[in-house]
């Protein structure tokens, strides 16, 4: 962990889609216990949350969410999107968010991976989006920029988002997992790399961290599938949000890293059942990707909120007529920016 | 501490793939003892040895290898006046080997590169991995967070559009190096003891629109798809710059691959790089490059090739034109280089005349 980062600058936000968090919290205790946690209960979850003792945490349930944003707005936080409420109310500089069916992983040497430490390292060392370094993250111990890397680009840019990966159950879509029901990810790739500028990627919400001060408003609940469910196979909300984040980062000159840390994602759900129920998301990506690849934000968009508002505009103009889901997403983005401005827009000052 | 595989480990029996379709190009100035280490992997293949430096010196090739060897006299004889485009006293001369090859694939390796070991201690068959990389599609249009989706045990992640899952043909496979990393002279001077011990078990496609520093130490490519663009420039004797041969080729091929819809992969395989060259000598060679690359890179980042450039040669000649127009003002060297690029293409086409009924080797993206 970087010495310049204080534990109190970090919030760990967990969206609880299952009520019994006992084993989840116990497994993560060695890594989480020193930090403040925000646990947001999926407003649709009926059972009481079971959370073990000994953590410094705040728990938000439907009544709390209703109180902060109003009962009509609180529906945007249903399902996996409940974690966005945590991002909204946090006042810390860095947020780390992991799905509640993920546990700490072990690296190739059998050592437990401190996902929080790795995410923080990723966020607090520069990203290098303008030129690809073939030895991956040049700021990692034992690595550097290779021959041919321009010196003017070696100071890099601020890293706004750190996308981690998953051992065991990888983040595949339902058709892929259904086709290969036994496939599990056992490959631990010992690398972090910056995703180049103007390259888009599917940013999974399962294991991420970000600098809330710099990019907070761009992580947002907006694209909700008609059949959205309580398994990641039945959602695209994070993928959509991730596209917005990457476009905003590219425009604002911020970096996005991918790779370590890994978490261990437990087997859960049935890909075939999900596929029968929900494949709209897979179809939508055919529109979504070329759309985001073509988005160019104007010079005047100088803040993350500006970027989100601009993207919302373009979504409405270009995609709104193709499918009402996009028109709704655009509106949700505009509403989110207003919500962020009224509820979410401050951070505790460093050193407080 | 990382170590190379020893000969016994490297002697695992292999089924040589593509042995009639792949040439191994090796530039050398001293000797080829390193081939003993690679014998179990290389012996089935044809070698093209490009001897740099004094042509009167005899390079001993270990027995049992099928090879052709070219020294400076041979290059001059074969190319005549066009030989001016082939560097002298620099490993850039290796690109002559690409030109004279008649095979579909090229693997090129430096003579101080040995067989690496993977984390389990097993010898890495670099050639086999390069072939896999070249024969599987690339995915330059959208980044897959689980790296190469065509590798065993991996796939495309959620959110990856199905229409992009077929990928595009892979033109280049860029391998990496354990032990002595490919650092420039200033970095070597600051960190003389740094060794690359990190074995990153990944292959990935470099996204479209992104440039990278291509190292020629451990490189393979599809000669049919991209060969004419693999010119390693004017370096060494009589030139103001060295150690930028592979870099130059890398920037050119990436712009052309992006234009033609071809893929470039980087990552596995690793080789074990044993020799650290003298950083002071390197600094002298590179020093202009360190300044020039600040101009060169924006040039390549902004280079646009017209739609009617549908073959590698057309793309390359167009690029040469743009180099002359835009980089000559940086240094007259680029004027010479642009001319040499055109000479290279002429020489390439002479030595590789199109066969009857052949189709253009690419299409504009």
XYZ file of C-alpha atoms in Angstrom:
717
model
C 0.000 0.000 0.000
C 1.345 3.400 -0.913
C 2.473 5.299 2.172
C 0.892 8.484 0.931
C -2.596 7.002 0.861
C -4.418 7.004 4.153
C -6.909 4.296 4.874
C -9.530 6.943 5.532
C -9.370 8.065 1.917
C -10.895 4.782 0.845
C -14.433 3.447 0.898
C -15.265 -0.121 0.040
C -18.705 -0.292 -1.499
C -20.551 -3.578 -1.613
C -23.883 -4.060 -3.324
C -25.680 -6.787 -1.388
C -27.825 -8.916 -3.664
C -27.775 -11.770 -1.179
C -28.839 -11.355 2.393
C -26.303 -13.554 4.147
C -22.973 -11.790 3.865
C -21.346 -13.778 6.670
C -18.914 -15.859 4.660
C -18.239 -13.026 2.198
C -17.286 -10.627 4.990
C -15.336 -13.269 6.909
C -13.243 -14.162 3.890
C -12.512 -10.533 3.159
C -11.937 -9.563 6.778
C -8.089 -9.653 6.655
C -8.194 -7.213 3.760
C -11.294 -5.115 4.480
C -11.203 -4.717 8.234
C -9.094 -1.563 8.300
C -11.372 0.324 5.940
C -14.756 1.928 6.084
C -17.367 -0.059 4.217
C -20.602 1.028 2.635
C -23.013 -1.827 2.178
C -26.030 -1.101 0.044
C -28.846 -3.622 0.169
C -30.633 -4.280 -3.106
C -33.994 -2.561 -2.524
C -35.716 -5.656 -3.987
C -34.151 -7.992 -1.437
C -36.693 -8.935 1.181
C -34.619 -10.808 3.758
C -32.689 -9.065 6.510
C -28.980 -8.666 5.932
C -26.683 -10.818 8.045
C -23.380 -9.050 8.559
C -20.715 -10.218 10.997
C -19.370 -7.927 13.705
C -16.092 -6.100 13.778
C -16.297 -3.877 10.724
C -16.494 -0.137 10.421
C -19.463 0.181 8.145
C -22.611 1.957 7.105
C -25.510 -0.053 5.758
C -28.099 1.478 3.476
C -31.415 -0.210 2.851
C -34.460 0.797 0.875
C -35.833 3.216 3.475
C -32.445 4.949 3.649
C -32.234 5.179 -0.107
C -35.790 6.525 -0.270
C -34.872 9.117 2.297
C -31.910 10.411 0.354
C -33.268 10.361 -3.192
C -37.018 9.961 -2.880
C -39.128 6.856 -3.463
C -39.597 7.418 -7.184
C -35.881 7.746 -7.821
C -34.832 4.862 -5.597
C -35.915 2.364 -8.256
C -32.793 3.173 -10.250
C -30.801 1.404 -7.562
C -32.460 -1.974 -7.967
C -30.322 -5.085 -8.405
C -26.615 -4.671 -9.156
C -27.184 -0.942 -9.528
C -27.600 -0.641 -5.764
C -23.850 -0.132 -5.533
C -24.170 3.202 -7.341
C -25.997 4.523 -4.318
C -22.892 3.770 -2.329
C -20.785 5.679 -4.849
C -23.230 8.578 -4.584
C -23.148 8.927 -0.811
C -19.475 8.153 -0.263
C -17.302 11.089 0.610
C -13.970 9.389 0.043
C -11.442 9.867 -2.708
C -11.095 6.211 -3.707
C -13.788 3.600 -4.024
C -13.290 -0.108 -4.351
C -16.258 -2.229 -5.265
C -16.539 -5.997 -5.448
C -19.583 -8.207 -6.090
C -20.861 -10.088 -3.068
C -20.171 -13.469 -4.646
C -16.436 -12.822 -4.957
C -13.776 -13.847 -2.487
C -10.066 -13.045 -2.190
C -8.017 -14.963 -4.757
C -4.600 -16.541 -4.421
C -1.774 -15.675 -6.778
C 0.517 -18.127 -8.551
C 2.604 -18.530 -5.404
C -0.442 -19.361 -3.320
C -0.421 -16.022 -1.526
C -3.692 -14.238 -0.826
C -4.166 -11.307 -3.150
C -4.785 -8.004 -1.394
C -7.151 -6.648 -3.999
C -7.528 -3.345 -2.198
C -3.796 -2.702 -2.124
C -3.415 -3.586 -5.783
C -6.321 -1.375 -6.863
C -4.893 1.516 -4.869
C -1.470 0.977 -6.411
C -3.089 1.013 -9.847
C -4.966 4.220 -9.067
C -2.026 6.021 -7.540
C 0.548 5.287 -10.206
C 0.296 6.915 -13.618
C -1.452 5.337 -16.575
C 0.090 5.404 -20.054
C -2.729 5.512 -22.607
C -0.948 7.221 -25.485
C 1.616 4.591 -26.400
C 1.655 0.903 -25.621
C 4.421 -0.380 -23.344
C 5.221 -3.962 -24.249
C 6.381 -4.712 -20.699
C 2.951 -3.665 -19.471
C 2.798 -1.333 -16.465
C 6.150 0.468 -16.430
C 5.570 1.633 -12.862
C 5.490 -1.898 -11.474
C 8.538 -3.045 -9.554
C 11.003 -4.755 -11.869
C 9.596 -3.166 -15.013
C 10.102 0.061 -16.924
C 9.443 1.705 -20.248
C 10.996 -0.196 -23.132
C 13.331 1.068 -25.833
C 11.415 3.191 -28.296
C 8.977 4.635 -25.777
C 8.988 8.408 -26.188
C 10.335 10.200 -23.163
C 7.728 12.943 -23.326
C 5.046 10.328 -22.642
C 6.774 8.690 -19.688
C 5.200 10.742 -16.950
C 1.842 9.336 -17.918
C -1.552 10.583 -16.807
C -3.680 10.131 -13.725
C -5.352 6.744 -13.486
C -9.074 7.162 -12.872
C -10.276 3.575 -13.055
C -8.778 0.201 -12.172
C -10.519 -2.863 -13.604
C -9.675 -6.130 -11.927
C -10.220 -9.661 -13.180
C -11.713 -12.920 -11.924
C -10.472 -16.439 -11.348
C -12.853 -19.374 -11.466
C -16.077 -17.962 -12.858
C -14.943 -15.419 -15.430
C -17.271 -12.652 -16.526
C -18.598 -14.326 -19.643
C -21.992 -13.689 -21.145
C -24.658 -16.367 -20.912
C -24.205 -17.861 -24.413
C -20.476 -18.273 -23.884
C -20.768 -19.861 -20.463
C -23.676 -22.031 -21.611
C -21.558 -23.326 -24.479
C -18.671 -24.150 -22.144
C -20.388 -24.997 -18.854
C -17.242 -26.499 -17.285
C -14.883 -23.705 -18.293
C -13.290 -21.888 -15.396
C -10.571 -19.290 -15.549
C -7.434 -20.660 -13.959
C -4.924 -18.415 -15.675
C -3.380 -15.837 -13.367
C -1.840 -13.177 -15.578
C 0.726 -11.276 -13.574
C 0.205 -7.904 -15.251
C -1.487 -4.559 -15.064
C -1.718 -2.532 -18.227
C -3.218 0.721 -19.382
C -6.013 0.386 -21.917
C -4.931 2.632 -24.792
C -6.728 5.890 -25.476
C -9.663 5.524 -27.862
C -9.749 1.771 -27.333
C -12.960 0.643 -25.790
C -13.508 -2.474 -23.752
C -16.230 -4.159 -21.716
C -15.691 -2.816 -18.200
C -17.135 -5.327 -15.802
C -18.523 -4.034 -12.519
C -17.593 -7.180 -10.634
C -14.200 -5.979 -9.382
C -13.388 -2.327 -9.893
C -11.932 0.693 -8.187
C -11.939 4.332 -9.115
C -10.959 7.800 -8.125
C -14.309 9.230 -7.120
C -13.055 12.793 -7.090
C -11.995 12.631 -10.671
C -14.465 10.279 -12.410
C -17.235 9.575 -9.873
C -20.241 10.889 -11.811
C -19.445 8.700 -14.849
C -20.116 5.448 -13.002
C -23.836 5.457 -13.271
C -26.972 3.361 -13.360
C -28.666 4.017 -16.666
C -29.023 1.140 -19.087
C -31.497 -1.284 -17.655
C -32.463 -4.358 -19.668
C -36.135 -5.280 -19.832
C -35.399 -8.626 -18.307
C -32.591 -7.486 -16.040
C -32.060 -9.961 -13.264
C -29.965 -10.780 -10.244
C -27.147 -12.570 -12.094
C -24.457 -10.697 -14.011
C -25.465 -12.732 -17.096
C -28.744 -10.866 -16.981
C -27.323 -7.344 -16.920
C -25.448 -4.889 -19.099
C -25.608 -1.892 -16.778
C -21.934 -2.023 -15.888
C -20.854 -2.476 -19.504
C -22.824 0.618 -20.501
C -21.502 2.613 -17.584
C -17.990 1.469 -18.432
C -18.290 2.764 -21.989
C -19.277 6.179 -20.616
C -16.346 6.112 -18.226
C -13.844 5.194 -20.930
C -15.108 7.832 -23.351
C -14.965 10.441 -20.588
C -11.476 9.368 -19.516
C -10.179 9.450 -23.081
C -11.619 12.913 -23.521
C -10.326 14.258 -20.212
C -6.862 12.700 -20.581
C -7.303 10.199 -17.746
C -6.200 6.598 -17.696
C -7.919 3.252 -17.283
C -5.968 0.209 -16.186
C -6.895 -3.439 -16.441
C -5.432 -6.678 -15.152
C -4.600 -7.441 -11.520
C -5.998 -7.679 -8.952
C -7.859 -10.933 -9.348
C -10.748 -11.986 -7.151
C -12.140 -15.476 -6.889
C -15.647 -15.490 -8.263
C -17.881 -18.207 -6.943
C -20.012 -20.422 -9.083
C -23.488 -19.052 -9.059
C -26.485 -19.297 -11.296
C -27.199 -21.215 -14.455
C -26.053 -19.751 -17.764
C -28.649 -21.629 -19.763
C -31.487 -20.437 -17.546
C -30.191 -16.894 -17.890
C -29.894 -17.286 -21.627
C -33.486 -18.407 -21.919
C -34.571 -15.443 -19.918
C -32.341 -12.658 -21.154
C -30.380 -12.235 -24.358
C -31.424 -8.706 -25.161
C -28.165 -7.419 -23.713
C -26.075 -9.443 -26.121
C -28.058 -8.063 -29.037
C -27.829 -4.463 -27.822
C -24.034 -4.526 -27.733
C -24.072 -4.655 -31.535
C -25.467 -1.096 -31.458
C -23.761 0.095 -28.319
C -20.180 -0.565 -29.321
C -20.112 1.168 -32.732
C -22.031 4.026 -31.161
C -19.506 4.651 -28.396
C -16.641 4.208 -30.833
C -18.037 7.088 -32.840
C -18.694 9.473 -29.937
C -16.554 12.605 -29.968
C -16.997 14.995 -27.088
C -16.686 18.736 -27.637
C -13.783 20.763 -26.267
C -16.174 22.578 -23.968
C -16.814 19.422 -21.965
C -14.143 19.900 -19.342
C -15.594 18.033 -16.379
C -16.867 14.510 -15.916
C -20.414 15.826 -15.436
C -20.116 17.682 -18.760
C -18.967 14.487 -20.450
C -21.851 12.465 -19.058
C -24.364 15.121 -20.109
C -22.873 15.240 -23.598
C -22.928 11.481 -23.983
C -26.544 11.462 -22.802
C -27.348 13.991 -25.505
C -25.766 11.964 -28.239
C -27.403 8.764 -26.969
C -30.779 10.471 -27.164
C -30.154 11.847 -30.653
C -28.568 8.832 -32.258
C -29.849 5.814 -30.377
C -33.051 7.067 -28.798
C -35.159 6.332 -31.848
C -33.687 2.838 -32.345
C -34.904 1.415 -29.069
C -36.751 2.995 -26.142
C -34.198 1.433 -23.816
C -31.682 3.968 -25.069
C -34.033 6.906 -24.679
C -34.592 5.813 -21.082
C -30.854 5.400 -20.549
C -30.204 8.916 -21.830
C -32.770 10.367 -19.474
C -31.345 8.354 -16.592
C -27.921 9.789 -17.321
C -29.214 13.348 -17.273
C -31.084 12.668 -14.037
C -27.961 11.116 -12.555
C -25.871 14.209 -13.221
C -28.453 16.301 -11.374
C -28.596 13.784 -8.550
C -24.820 13.744 -8.320
C -24.716 17.517 -8.155
C -27.253 17.658 -5.364
C -26.348 14.602 -3.324
C -22.990 13.352 -4.387
C -20.835 16.272 -5.150
C -18.328 16.530 -2.382
C -15.417 14.648 -0.922
C -13.871 15.052 2.472
C -10.682 17.041 2.084
C -7.456 15.049 2.265
C -6.012 14.788 5.697
C -9.319 15.484 7.398
C 16.705 -15.048 -10.454
C 15.555 -16.163 -13.858
C 17.555 -18.690 -15.853
C 17.478 -20.071 -19.349
C 16.360 -23.612 -20.045
C 19.279 -26.004 -20.296
C 19.771 -28.203 -23.322
C 18.288 -31.323 -21.746
C 15.056 -29.581 -20.859
C 14.843 -28.102 -24.294
C 15.082 -31.511 -25.913
C 11.392 -32.258 -25.585
C 10.196 -33.971 -28.773
C 8.018 -31.772 -30.873
C 5.965 -32.104 -34.022
C 7.393 -29.309 -36.163
C 4.510 -27.306 -37.551
C 4.755 -25.450 -40.824
C 8.334 -26.583 -41.393
C 7.992 -26.009 -45.122
C 6.244 -22.698 -44.693
C 8.464 -20.901 -42.242
C 12.005 -19.511 -42.449
C 14.079 -18.488 -39.451
C 16.061 -15.327 -40.152
C 19.107 -14.689 -38.000
C 21.472 -11.725 -38.315
C 24.933 -12.404 -36.993
C 28.367 -10.931 -36.824
C 30.117 -13.379 -34.551
C 29.032 -16.976 -34.291
C 25.919 -19.097 -34.116
C 26.705 -21.193 -31.039
C 23.346 -20.234 -29.612
C 21.712 -22.504 -32.189
C 22.822 -25.553 -30.180
C 20.414 -24.503 -27.447
C 17.590 -24.148 -29.975
C 18.390 -27.278 -31.951
C 15.397 -29.375 -30.827
C 13.081 -26.569 -31.878
C 14.863 -25.125 -34.926
C 16.464 -28.067 -36.669
C 13.400 -28.978 -38.765
C 13.320 -25.477 -40.237
C 15.221 -23.681 -42.942
C 17.473 -20.897 -41.694
C 18.407 -17.716 -43.494
C 21.539 -16.303 -41.986
C 22.430 -12.729 -42.775
C 26.045 -12.113 -41.998
C 26.758 -8.539 -41.075
C 30.166 -6.913 -40.947
C 33.325 -8.246 -42.595
C 32.261 -10.595 -45.412
C 35.664 -12.284 -45.480
C 35.041 -13.731 -42.033
C 33.596 -17.231 -41.995
C 30.589 -17.765 -39.793
C 30.503 -21.286 -38.448
C 27.038 -22.782 -38.515
C 26.604 -25.774 -36.185
C 26.216 -28.993 -38.211
C 22.829 -30.429 -39.055
C 21.013 -27.227 -39.927
C 19.586 -26.513 -43.348
C 20.512 -22.944 -44.158
C 21.433 -20.295 -46.677
C 23.891 -17.625 -45.678
C 24.296 -14.159 -47.159
C 27.174 -11.817 -46.461
C 27.609 -8.249 -47.695
C 29.090 -9.389 -50.986
C 26.075 -11.585 -51.640
C 23.698 -8.745 -50.810
C 25.530 -6.407 -53.174
C 25.555 -9.020 -55.927
C 21.872 -9.841 -55.604
C 20.542 -6.315 -55.266
C 23.089 -4.326 -57.238
C 22.635 -0.615 -56.640
C 19.503 -1.298 -54.622
C 21.739 -2.846 -51.959
C 22.070 0.703 -50.646
C 18.830 0.231 -48.765
C 20.247 -2.626 -46.671
C 22.101 -1.460 -43.559
C 25.693 -2.376 -42.918
C 27.211 -2.936 -39.480
C 23.807 -3.152 -37.874
C 21.455 -6.049 -37.286
C 18.942 -4.131 -39.414
C 20.520 -6.027 -42.309
C 18.324 -8.941 -41.275
C 15.475 -7.592 -43.368
C 17.412 -8.777 -46.406
C 16.555 -12.236 -45.160
C 12.842 -11.390 -45.233
C 13.194 -10.265 -48.818
C 14.916 -13.356 -50.137
C 12.767 -15.832 -48.258
C 10.206 -17.750 -50.245
C 8.130 -18.825 -47.283
C 4.855 -17.597 -45.861
C 6.097 -17.044 -42.308
C 9.253 -15.551 -40.870
C 10.598 -15.936 -37.378
C 13.540 -13.740 -36.508
C 15.674 -13.992 -33.398
C 18.901 -12.443 -32.137
C 21.973 -14.570 -31.614
C 22.102 -13.782 -27.890
C 18.622 -15.138 -27.233
C 18.156 -18.515 -25.630
C 15.307 -20.771 -24.664
C 13.336 -19.477 -21.686
C 11.630 -21.458 -18.965
C 8.036 -20.937 -17.963
C 7.179 -20.682 -14.245
C 6.782 -24.468 -14.032
C 10.362 -24.887 -15.274
C 9.358 -26.185 -18.677
C 11.267 -24.974 -21.751
C 9.293 -22.505 -23.835
C 8.929 -23.481 -27.468
C 8.879 -19.934 -28.782
C 8.390 -20.967 -32.373
C 5.322 -23.013 -31.560
C 3.733 -20.112 -29.688
C 4.479 -17.637 -32.487
C 2.831 -20.009 -34.961
C -0.236 -20.273 -32.731
C -0.370 -16.488 -32.468
C -0.132 -16.059 -36.219
C -2.670 -18.716 -37.029
C -5.319 -17.460 -34.610
C -7.222 -14.270 -35.306
C -6.491 -10.921 -33.685
C -9.072 -8.648 -32.130
C -7.960 -5.048 -32.669
C -11.353 -3.340 -32.678
C -12.402 -3.936 -29.110
C -10.240 -4.832 -26.150
C -10.868 -8.189 -24.509
C -10.108 -7.959 -20.812
C -9.213 -11.657 -20.661
C -6.574 -11.066 -23.305
C -6.410 -13.482 -26.254
C -9.887 -15.020 -26.439
C -8.650 -17.805 -28.716
C -6.302 -19.265 -26.148
C -7.238 -22.431 -24.370
C -9.162 -21.644 -21.219
C -10.132 -18.129 -22.308
C -12.889 -16.509 -24.318
C -14.541 -13.207 -25.081
C -15.969 -11.502 -22.004
C -19.514 -10.305 -21.391
C -20.203 -7.215 -23.451
C -17.954 -8.196 -26.354
C -20.105 -7.856 -29.482
C -20.591 -11.120 -31.335
C -20.078 -9.425 -34.689
C -16.466 -8.697 -33.685
C -15.673 -12.190 -32.426
C -14.396 -13.549 -35.688
C -11.418 -11.265 -35.482
C -9.006 -10.422 -38.271
C -5.918 -12.197 -39.643
C -2.813 -11.816 -37.533
C 0.121 -10.316 -39.372
C 2.666 -9.963 -36.573
C 3.492 -11.834 -33.374
C 5.737 -9.847 -31.030
C 7.387 -11.921 -28.320
C 9.016 -10.746 -25.109
C 12.224 -11.345 -23.150
C 13.150 -12.616 -19.729
C 16.391 -11.592 -18.034
C 17.860 -8.624 -19.941
C 14.878 -6.450 -20.866
C 14.817 -4.341 -24.003
C 15.558 -0.995 -22.404
C 17.037 2.052 -24.074
C 20.466 3.305 -23.109
C 19.401 5.905 -20.526
C 17.271 3.328 -18.696
C 20.106 0.784 -18.866
C 22.488 3.325 -17.362
C 20.116 4.108 -14.511
C 19.170 0.491 -13.838
C 22.094 -1.678 -14.920
C 21.062 -4.556 -12.690
C 17.376 -4.727 -13.490
C 16.294 -8.079 -14.875
C 12.896 -9.027 -16.150
C 11.787 -11.963 -14.048
C 8.059 -11.535 -14.563
C 6.510 -14.194 -16.792
C 3.212 -12.701 -17.918
C 1.086 -15.536 -19.199
C -0.800 -13.557 -21.832
C -1.014 -12.827 -25.519
C -2.998 -9.789 -26.531
C -3.882 -7.841 -29.623
C -2.608 -4.286 -29.740
C -5.699 -2.199 -30.398
C -6.240 -0.440 -33.674
C -4.930 3.112 -33.578
C -2.323 2.356 -30.922
C 1.384 2.344 -31.679
C 3.987 0.299 -29.851
C 7.770 -0.171 -29.741
C 8.376 -3.311 -31.805
C 11.486 -5.227 -30.819
C 13.128 -7.427 -33.449
C 14.757 -9.834 -30.972
C 11.901 -12.317 -30.909
C 9.500 -11.588 -33.715
C 7.400 -13.504 -36.188
C 5.218 -12.366 -39.023
C 3.177 -13.467 -41.975
C 5.296 -12.482 -44.925
C 2.369 -12.733 -47.322
C 0.300 -10.329 -45.270
C 2.872 -7.727 -44.200
C 6.343 -8.695 -45.475
C 7.017 -5.657 -47.682
C 6.461 -3.326 -44.738
C 9.075 -5.035 -42.577
C 11.921 -2.857 -43.802
C 14.339 -2.216 -40.962
C 15.588 1.110 -42.258
C 19.014 2.675 -42.651
C 21.134 2.095 -39.599
C 24.731 1.541 -38.617
C 27.677 2.366 -40.826
C 27.434 5.812 -42.390
C 24.123 6.526 -40.709
C 23.404 8.964 -37.882
C 21.369 6.468 -35.902
C 21.262 2.901 -34.691
C 18.966 0.696 -32.602
C 15.871 2.133 -34.202
C 15.569 -0.369 -37.035
C 12.900 -2.495 -35.465
C 11.190 0.536 -33.990
C 10.858 2.110 -37.424
C 9.506 -1.087 -38.916
C 7.106 -1.439 -35.995
C 5.584 1.997 -36.479
C 5.234 1.428 -40.233
C 3.672 -2.005 -39.924
C 1.228 -0.893 -37.278
C -0.090 2.000 -39.365
C -0.397 -0.317 -42.350
C -1.975 -3.169 -40.390
C -4.508 -0.741 -38.918
C -5.288 0.510 -42.415
C -5.608 -2.949 -43.963
C -7.516 -4.516 -41.077
C -4.734 -6.834 -39.913
C -3.790 -7.704 -36.361
C -0.637 -7.376 -34.288
C -0.202 -9.468 -31.154
C 2.233 -9.077 -28.297
C 3.092 -11.104 -25.214
C 4.055 -14.766 -25.252
C 6.364 -16.336 -26.184
C 9.289 -15.357 -24.000
C 12.881 -15.995 -24.886
C 15.810 -15.626 -22.506
C 17.916 -12.621 -23.465
C 21.395 -13.232 -22.220
C 23.532 -10.329 -23.287
C 23.281 -6.758 -22.169
C 24.889 -4.562 -24.783
C 27.142 -1.761 -23.663
C 24.903 1.137 -22.584
C 27.455 3.796 -23.585
C 27.752 2.347 -27.070
C 23.970 2.161 -27.193
C 23.605 5.761 -26.091
C 25.825 6.924 -28.891
C 23.752 4.986 -31.414
C 20.342 5.910 -30.039
C 20.858 9.406 -28.928
C 19.469 11.101 -32.017
C 16.575 8.671 -32.009
C 15.610 9.718 -28.525
C 15.055 13.262 -29.781
C 13.685 12.304 -33.157
C 11.101 9.895 -31.802
C 9.321 12.846 -30.240
C 8.548 14.005 -33.790
C 8.331 10.617 -35.426
C 5.651 9.283 -33.150
C 3.135 12.084 -33.669
C 3.830 11.666 -37.384
C 2.838 8.010 -37.300
C -0.056 8.646 -34.942
C -1.502 11.120 -37.415
C -0.631 9.272 -40.602
C -3.621 8.531 -42.769
C -3.410 6.266 -45.772
C -5.786 6.837 -48.680
C -8.438 4.238 -49.433
C -6.836 3.315 -52.739
C -3.814 1.910 -50.906
C -5.034 -1.632 -50.980
C -1.737 -3.505 -50.929
C 1.125 -3.393 -48.459
C 3.459 -2.071 -51.137
C 1.103 0.794 -52.054
C 0.676 1.652 -48.373
C 4.418 1.591 -47.844
C 5.227 3.781 -50.821
C 2.582 6.252 -49.681
C 4.080 6.232 -46.200
C 7.513 6.899 -47.709
C 6.044 9.886 -49.510
C 4.634 11.236 -46.252
C 7.938 10.644 -44.461
C 9.683 12.717 -47.110
C 7.075 15.480 -46.897
C 6.781 15.717 -43.151
C 9.940 14.355 -41.516
C 12.665 15.731 -43.786
C 12.470 18.965 -41.873
C 13.451 17.086 -38.710
C 16.661 15.891 -40.344
C 17.857 15.247 -43.907
C 18.297 11.629 -42.807
C 14.572 11.118 -43.279
C 14.804 12.212 -46.858
C 17.390 9.479 -47.439
C 15.291 7.012 -45.458
C 12.188 7.766 -47.518
C 14.174 7.065 -50.680
C 15.511 3.862 -49.186
C 11.969 2.784 -48.334
C 11.024 3.117 -51.988
C 14.191 1.308 -53.081
C 13.311 -1.486 -50.683
C 9.866 -1.919 -52.197
C 11.340 -2.009 -55.685
C 13.857 -4.618 -54.585
C 11.149 -6.590 -52.816
C 8.930 -6.657 -55.877
C 11.872 -7.664 -58.096
C 12.786 -10.566 -55.864
C 9.173 -11.456 -55.218
C 7.332 -11.011 -58.496
C 3.592 -11.580 -58.183
C 2.624 -15.059 -59.359
C -0.038 -15.326 -62.058
C -3.525 -14.878 -60.654
C -2.367 -13.589 -57.310
C -4.633 -11.209 -55.425
C -3.713 -7.997 -53.616
C -2.284 -8.758 -50.214
C -4.714 -6.676 -48.343
C -7.705 -4.368 -48.426
C -8.233 -0.988 -46.927
C -10.133 -1.123 -43.682
